[in-house]
JSON list of C-alpha atoms in Angstrom, two decimals:
[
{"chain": "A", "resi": 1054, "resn": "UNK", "atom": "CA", "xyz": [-19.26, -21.01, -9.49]},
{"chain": "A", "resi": 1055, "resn": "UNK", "atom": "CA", "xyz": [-17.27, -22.70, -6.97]},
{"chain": "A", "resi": 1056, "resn": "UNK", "atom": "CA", "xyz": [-13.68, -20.45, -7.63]},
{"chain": "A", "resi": 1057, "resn": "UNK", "atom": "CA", "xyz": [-16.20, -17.24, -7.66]},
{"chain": "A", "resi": 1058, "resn": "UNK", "atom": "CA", "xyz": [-17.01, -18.86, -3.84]},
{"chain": "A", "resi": 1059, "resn": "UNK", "atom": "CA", "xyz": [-13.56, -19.38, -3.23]},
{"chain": "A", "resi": 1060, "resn": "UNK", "atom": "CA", "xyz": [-12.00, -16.01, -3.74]},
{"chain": "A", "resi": 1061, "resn": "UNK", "atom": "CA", "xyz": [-14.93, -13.72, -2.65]},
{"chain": "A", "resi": 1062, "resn": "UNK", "atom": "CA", "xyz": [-14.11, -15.52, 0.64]},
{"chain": "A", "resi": 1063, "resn": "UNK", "atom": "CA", "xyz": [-10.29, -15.31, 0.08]},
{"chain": "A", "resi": 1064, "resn": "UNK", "atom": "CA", "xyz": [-11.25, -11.57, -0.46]},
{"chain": "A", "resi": 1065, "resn": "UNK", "atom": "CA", "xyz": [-13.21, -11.31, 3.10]},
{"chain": "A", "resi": 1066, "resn": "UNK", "atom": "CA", "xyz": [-10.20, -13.74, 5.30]},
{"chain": "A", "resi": 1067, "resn": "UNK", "atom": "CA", "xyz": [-7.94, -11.22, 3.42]},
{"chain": "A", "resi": 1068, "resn": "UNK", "atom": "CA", "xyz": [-9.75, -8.35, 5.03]},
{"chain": "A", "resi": 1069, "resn": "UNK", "atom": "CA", "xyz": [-10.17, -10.09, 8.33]},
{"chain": "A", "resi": 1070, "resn": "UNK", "atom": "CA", "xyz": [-6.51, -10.73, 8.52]},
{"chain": "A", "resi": 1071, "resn": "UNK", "atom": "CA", "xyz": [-5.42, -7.23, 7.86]},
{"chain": "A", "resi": 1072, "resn": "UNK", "atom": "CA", "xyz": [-7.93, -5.51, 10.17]},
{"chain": "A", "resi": 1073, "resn": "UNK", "atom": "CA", "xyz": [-6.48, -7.79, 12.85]},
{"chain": "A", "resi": 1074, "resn": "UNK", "atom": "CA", "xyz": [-2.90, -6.66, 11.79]},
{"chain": "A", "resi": 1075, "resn": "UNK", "atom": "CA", "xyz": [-4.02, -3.10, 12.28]},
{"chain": "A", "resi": 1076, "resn": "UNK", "atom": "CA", "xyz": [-5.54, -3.36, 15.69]},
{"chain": "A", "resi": 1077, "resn": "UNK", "atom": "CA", "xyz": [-2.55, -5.05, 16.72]},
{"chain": "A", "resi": 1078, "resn": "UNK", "atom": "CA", "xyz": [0.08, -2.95, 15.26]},
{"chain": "A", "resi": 1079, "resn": "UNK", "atom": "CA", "xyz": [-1.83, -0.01, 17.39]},
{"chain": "A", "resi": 1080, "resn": "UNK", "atom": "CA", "xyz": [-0.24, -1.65, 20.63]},
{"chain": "A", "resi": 1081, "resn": "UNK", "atom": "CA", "xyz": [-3.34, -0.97, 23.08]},
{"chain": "A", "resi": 1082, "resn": "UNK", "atom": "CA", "xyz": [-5.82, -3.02, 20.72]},
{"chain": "A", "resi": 1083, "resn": "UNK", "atom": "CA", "xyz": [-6.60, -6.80, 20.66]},
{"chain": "A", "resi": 1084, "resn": "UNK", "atom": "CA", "xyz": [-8.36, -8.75, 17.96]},
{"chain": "A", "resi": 1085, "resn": "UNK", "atom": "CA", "xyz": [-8.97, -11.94, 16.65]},
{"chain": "A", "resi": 1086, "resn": "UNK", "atom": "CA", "xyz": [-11.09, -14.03, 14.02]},
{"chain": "A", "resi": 1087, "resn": "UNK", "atom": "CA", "xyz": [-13.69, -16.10, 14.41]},
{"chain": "A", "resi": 1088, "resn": "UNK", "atom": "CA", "xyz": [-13.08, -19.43, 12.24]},
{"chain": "A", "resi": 1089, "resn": "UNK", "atom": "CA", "xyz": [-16.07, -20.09, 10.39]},
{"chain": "A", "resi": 1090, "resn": "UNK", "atom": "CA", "xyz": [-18.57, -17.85, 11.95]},
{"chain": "A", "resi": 1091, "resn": "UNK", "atom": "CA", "xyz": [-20.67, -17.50, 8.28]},
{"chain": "A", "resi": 1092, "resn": "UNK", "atom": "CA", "xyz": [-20.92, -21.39, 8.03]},
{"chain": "A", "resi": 1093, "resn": "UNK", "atom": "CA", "xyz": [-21.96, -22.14, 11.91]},
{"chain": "A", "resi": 1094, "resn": "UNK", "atom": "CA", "xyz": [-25.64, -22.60, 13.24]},
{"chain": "A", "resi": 1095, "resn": "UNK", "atom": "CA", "xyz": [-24.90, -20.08, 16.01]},
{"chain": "A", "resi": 1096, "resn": "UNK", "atom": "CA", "xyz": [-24.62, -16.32, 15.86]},
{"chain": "A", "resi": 1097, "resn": "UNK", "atom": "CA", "xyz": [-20.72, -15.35, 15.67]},
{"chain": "A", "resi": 1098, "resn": "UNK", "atom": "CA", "xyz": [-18.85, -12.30, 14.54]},
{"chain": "A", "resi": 1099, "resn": "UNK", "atom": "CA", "xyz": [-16.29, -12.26, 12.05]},
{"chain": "A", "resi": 1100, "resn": "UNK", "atom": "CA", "xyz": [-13.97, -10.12, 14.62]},
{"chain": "A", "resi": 1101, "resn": "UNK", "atom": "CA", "xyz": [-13.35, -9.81, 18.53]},
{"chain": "A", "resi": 1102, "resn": "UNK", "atom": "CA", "xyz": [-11.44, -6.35, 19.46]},
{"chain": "A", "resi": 1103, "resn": "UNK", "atom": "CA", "xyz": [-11.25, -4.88, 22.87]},
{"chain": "A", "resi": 1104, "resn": "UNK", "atom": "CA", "xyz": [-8.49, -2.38, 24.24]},
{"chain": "A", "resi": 1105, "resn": "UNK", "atom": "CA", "xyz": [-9.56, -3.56, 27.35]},
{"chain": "A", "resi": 1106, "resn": "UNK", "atom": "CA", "xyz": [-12.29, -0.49, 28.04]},
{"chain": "A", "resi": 1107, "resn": "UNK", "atom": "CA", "xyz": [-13.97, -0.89, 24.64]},
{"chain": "A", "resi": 1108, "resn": "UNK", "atom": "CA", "xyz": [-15.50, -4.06, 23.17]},
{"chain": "A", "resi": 1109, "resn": "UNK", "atom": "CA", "xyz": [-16.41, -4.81, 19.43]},
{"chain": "A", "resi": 1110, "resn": "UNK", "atom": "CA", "xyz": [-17.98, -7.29, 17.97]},
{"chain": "A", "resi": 1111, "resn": "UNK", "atom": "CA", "xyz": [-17.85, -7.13, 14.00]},
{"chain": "A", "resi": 1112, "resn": "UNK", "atom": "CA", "xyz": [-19.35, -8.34, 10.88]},
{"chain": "A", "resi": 1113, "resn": "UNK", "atom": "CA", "xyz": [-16.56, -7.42, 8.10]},
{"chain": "A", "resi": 1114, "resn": "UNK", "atom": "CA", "xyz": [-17.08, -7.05, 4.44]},
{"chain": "A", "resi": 1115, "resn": "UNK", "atom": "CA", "xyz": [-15.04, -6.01, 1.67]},
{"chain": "A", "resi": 1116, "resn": "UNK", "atom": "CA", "xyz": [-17.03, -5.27, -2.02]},
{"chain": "A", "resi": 1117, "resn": "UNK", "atom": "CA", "xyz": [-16.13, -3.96, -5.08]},
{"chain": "A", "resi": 1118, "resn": "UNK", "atom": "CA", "xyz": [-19.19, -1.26, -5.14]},
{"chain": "A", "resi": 1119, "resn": "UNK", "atom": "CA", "xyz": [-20.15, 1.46, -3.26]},
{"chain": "A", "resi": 1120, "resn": "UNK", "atom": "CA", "xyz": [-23.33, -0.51, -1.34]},
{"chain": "A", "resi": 1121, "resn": "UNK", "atom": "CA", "xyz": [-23.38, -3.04, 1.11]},
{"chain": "A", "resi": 1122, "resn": "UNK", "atom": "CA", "xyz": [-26.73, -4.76, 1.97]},
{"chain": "A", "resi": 1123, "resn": "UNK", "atom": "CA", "xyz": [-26.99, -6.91, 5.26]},
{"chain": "A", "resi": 1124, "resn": "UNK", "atom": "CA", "xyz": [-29.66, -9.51, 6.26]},
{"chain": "A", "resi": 1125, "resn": "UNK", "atom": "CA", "xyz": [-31.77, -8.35, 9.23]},
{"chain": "A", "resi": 1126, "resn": "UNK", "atom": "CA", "xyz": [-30.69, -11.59, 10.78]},
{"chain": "A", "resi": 1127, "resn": "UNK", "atom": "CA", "xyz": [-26.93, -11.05, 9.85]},
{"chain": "A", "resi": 1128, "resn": "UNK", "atom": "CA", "xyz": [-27.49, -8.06, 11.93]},
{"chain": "A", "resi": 1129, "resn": "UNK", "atom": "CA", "xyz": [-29.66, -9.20, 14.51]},
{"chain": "A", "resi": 1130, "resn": "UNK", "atom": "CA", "xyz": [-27.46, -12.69, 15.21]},
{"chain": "A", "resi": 1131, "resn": "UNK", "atom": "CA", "xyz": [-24.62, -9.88, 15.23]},
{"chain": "A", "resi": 1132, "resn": "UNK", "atom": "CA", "xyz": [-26.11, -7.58, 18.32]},
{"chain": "A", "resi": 1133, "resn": "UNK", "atom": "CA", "xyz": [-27.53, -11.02, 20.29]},
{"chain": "A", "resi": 1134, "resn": "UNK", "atom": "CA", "xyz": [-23.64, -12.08, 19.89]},
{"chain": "A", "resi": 1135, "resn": "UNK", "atom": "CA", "xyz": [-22.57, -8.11, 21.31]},
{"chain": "A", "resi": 1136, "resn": "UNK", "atom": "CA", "xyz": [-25.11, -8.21, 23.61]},
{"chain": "A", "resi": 1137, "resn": "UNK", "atom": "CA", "xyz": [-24.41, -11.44, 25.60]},
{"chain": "A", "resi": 1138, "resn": "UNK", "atom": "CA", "xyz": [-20.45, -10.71, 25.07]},
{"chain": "A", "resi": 1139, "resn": "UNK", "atom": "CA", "xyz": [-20.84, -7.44, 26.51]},
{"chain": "A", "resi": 1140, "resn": "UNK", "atom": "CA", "xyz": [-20.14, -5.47, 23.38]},
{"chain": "A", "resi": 1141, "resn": "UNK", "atom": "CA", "xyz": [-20.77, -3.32, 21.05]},
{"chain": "A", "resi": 1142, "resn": "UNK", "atom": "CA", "xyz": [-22.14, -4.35, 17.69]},
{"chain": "A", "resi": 1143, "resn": "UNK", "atom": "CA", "xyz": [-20.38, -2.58, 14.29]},
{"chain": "A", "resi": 1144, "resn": "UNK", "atom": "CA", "xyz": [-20.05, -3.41, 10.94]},
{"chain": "A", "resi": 1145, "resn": "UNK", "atom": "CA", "xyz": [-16.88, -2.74, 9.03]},
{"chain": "A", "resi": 1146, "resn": "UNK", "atom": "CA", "xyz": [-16.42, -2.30, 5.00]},
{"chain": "A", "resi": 1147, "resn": "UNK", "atom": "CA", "xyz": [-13.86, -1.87, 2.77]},
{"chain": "A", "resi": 1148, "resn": "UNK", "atom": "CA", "xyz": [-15.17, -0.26, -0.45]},
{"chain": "A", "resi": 1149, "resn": "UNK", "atom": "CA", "xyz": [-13.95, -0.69, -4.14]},
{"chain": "A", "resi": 1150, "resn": "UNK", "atom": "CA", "xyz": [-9.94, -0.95, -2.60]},
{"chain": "A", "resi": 1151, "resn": "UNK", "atom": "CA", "xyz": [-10.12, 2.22, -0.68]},
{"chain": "A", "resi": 1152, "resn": "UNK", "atom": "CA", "xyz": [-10.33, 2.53, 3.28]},
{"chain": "A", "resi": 1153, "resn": "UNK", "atom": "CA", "xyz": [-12.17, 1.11, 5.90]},
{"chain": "A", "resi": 1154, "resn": "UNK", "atom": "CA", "xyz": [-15.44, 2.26, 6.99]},
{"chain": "A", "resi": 1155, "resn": "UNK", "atom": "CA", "xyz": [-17.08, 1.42, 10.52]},
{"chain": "A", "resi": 1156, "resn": "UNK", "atom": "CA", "xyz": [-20.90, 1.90, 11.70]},
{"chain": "A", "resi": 1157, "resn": "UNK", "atom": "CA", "xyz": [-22.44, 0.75, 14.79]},
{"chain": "A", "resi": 1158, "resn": "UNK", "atom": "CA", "xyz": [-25.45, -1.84, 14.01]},
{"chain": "A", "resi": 1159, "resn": "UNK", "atom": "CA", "xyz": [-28.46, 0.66, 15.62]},
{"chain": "A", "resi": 1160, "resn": "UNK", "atom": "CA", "xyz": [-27.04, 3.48, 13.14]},
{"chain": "A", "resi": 1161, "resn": "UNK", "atom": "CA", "xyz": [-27.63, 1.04, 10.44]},
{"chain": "A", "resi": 1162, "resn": "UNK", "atom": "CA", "xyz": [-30.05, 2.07, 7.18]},
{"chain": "A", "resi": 1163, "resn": "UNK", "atom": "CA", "xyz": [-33.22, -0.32, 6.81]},
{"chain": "A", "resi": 1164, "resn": "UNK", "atom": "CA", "xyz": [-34.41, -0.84, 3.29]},
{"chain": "A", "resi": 1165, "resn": "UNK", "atom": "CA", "xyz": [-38.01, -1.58, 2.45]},
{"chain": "A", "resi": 1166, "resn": "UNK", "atom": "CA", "xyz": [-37.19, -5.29, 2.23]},
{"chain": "A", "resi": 1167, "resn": "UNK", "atom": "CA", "xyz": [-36.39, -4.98, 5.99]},
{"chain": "A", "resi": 1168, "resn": "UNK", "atom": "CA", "xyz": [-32.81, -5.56, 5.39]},
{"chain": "A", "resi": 1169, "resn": "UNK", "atom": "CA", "xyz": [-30.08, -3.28, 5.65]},
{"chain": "A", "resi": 1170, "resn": "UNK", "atom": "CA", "xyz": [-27.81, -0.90, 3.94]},
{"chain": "A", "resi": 1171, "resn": "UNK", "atom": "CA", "xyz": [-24.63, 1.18, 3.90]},
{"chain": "A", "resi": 1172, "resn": "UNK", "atom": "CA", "xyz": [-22.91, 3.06, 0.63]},
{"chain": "A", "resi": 1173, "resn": "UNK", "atom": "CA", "xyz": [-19.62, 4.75, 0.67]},
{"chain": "A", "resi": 1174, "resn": "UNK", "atom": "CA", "xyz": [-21.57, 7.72, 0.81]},
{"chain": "A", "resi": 1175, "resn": "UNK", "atom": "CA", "xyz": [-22.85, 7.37, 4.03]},
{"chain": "A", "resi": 1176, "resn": "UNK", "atom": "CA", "xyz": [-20.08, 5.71, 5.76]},
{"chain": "A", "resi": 1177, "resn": "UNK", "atom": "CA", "xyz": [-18.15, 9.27, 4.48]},
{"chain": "A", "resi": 1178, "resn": "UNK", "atom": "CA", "xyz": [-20.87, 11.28, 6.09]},
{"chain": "A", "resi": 1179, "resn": "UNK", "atom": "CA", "xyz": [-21.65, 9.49, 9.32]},
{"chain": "A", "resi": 1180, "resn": "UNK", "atom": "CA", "xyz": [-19.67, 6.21, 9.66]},
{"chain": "A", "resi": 1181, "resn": "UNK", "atom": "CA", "xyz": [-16.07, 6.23, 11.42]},
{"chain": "A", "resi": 1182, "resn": "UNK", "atom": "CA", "xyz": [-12.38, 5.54, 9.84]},
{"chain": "A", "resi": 1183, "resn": "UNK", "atom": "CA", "xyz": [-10.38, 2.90, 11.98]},
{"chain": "A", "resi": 1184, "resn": "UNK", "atom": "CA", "xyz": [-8.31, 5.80, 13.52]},
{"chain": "A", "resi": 1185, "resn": "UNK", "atom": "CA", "xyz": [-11.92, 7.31, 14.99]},
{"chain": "A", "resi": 1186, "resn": "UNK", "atom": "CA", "xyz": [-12.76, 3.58, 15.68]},
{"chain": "A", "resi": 1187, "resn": "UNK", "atom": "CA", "xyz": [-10.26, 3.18, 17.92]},
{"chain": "A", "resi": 1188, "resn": "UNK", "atom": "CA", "xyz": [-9.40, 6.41, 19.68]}
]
């Protein structure tokens, strides 16, 4: 149980680190991680990115299926953290290996459990690509 742990975190630092090598490598962008801000008792995003007119705040995932489910208080820790920071609040997933996806927290799906969910479908049909992220 403990090396299942171990690399599905690898996996998401992995995905961390190469989102921040991508705003970067855009030249106007900014970005950094937030150590250990799954494991702290205060609200923290996984990534800070700002071109210096746009603020994000992000909670970054990468999974090997086409669904992502999100706590409501993964989500609502997330927009108290954009809120106070003066930023926006989006979610960013990497599905099965392919491309990154990007949704804003208030265009987020609510299940019955009053959680939250995004599938590859949807990010297709209404979420944003990093190149529309960061235009």
């Amino acid at each position: 149980m403990a090396r299942f742990i171990r690399n599905k975190k690898a996996k998401g630092t992995a995905g961390e680190n190469e989102l921040i090598h991508m705003f970067w490598e855009l030249g106007n962008w900014v970005c950094v991680r937030v150590a250990g801000s799954g494991s702290t008792q205060f609200p923290a995003p996984d990534l800070l990115a700002s071109n210096g007119f746009k603020k994000l705040v992000m909670e970054i995932k990468v999974v090997n299926s086409t669904k992502k489910y999100f706590t409501r208080q993964e989500v609502k820790d997330l927009e108290y953290f954009g809120e106070k920071f003066g930023a926006e609040s989006w979610v960013g997933v990497k599905f099965e290996g392919g491309q990154w996806f990007f949704m804003p927290t208030s265009e987020l799906e609510e299940t019955k459990g009053e959680n939250y969910v995004v599938t590859l479908i949807e990010m297709k049909r209404k979420g944003f690509t990093f190149e529309e992220l960061t235009q």
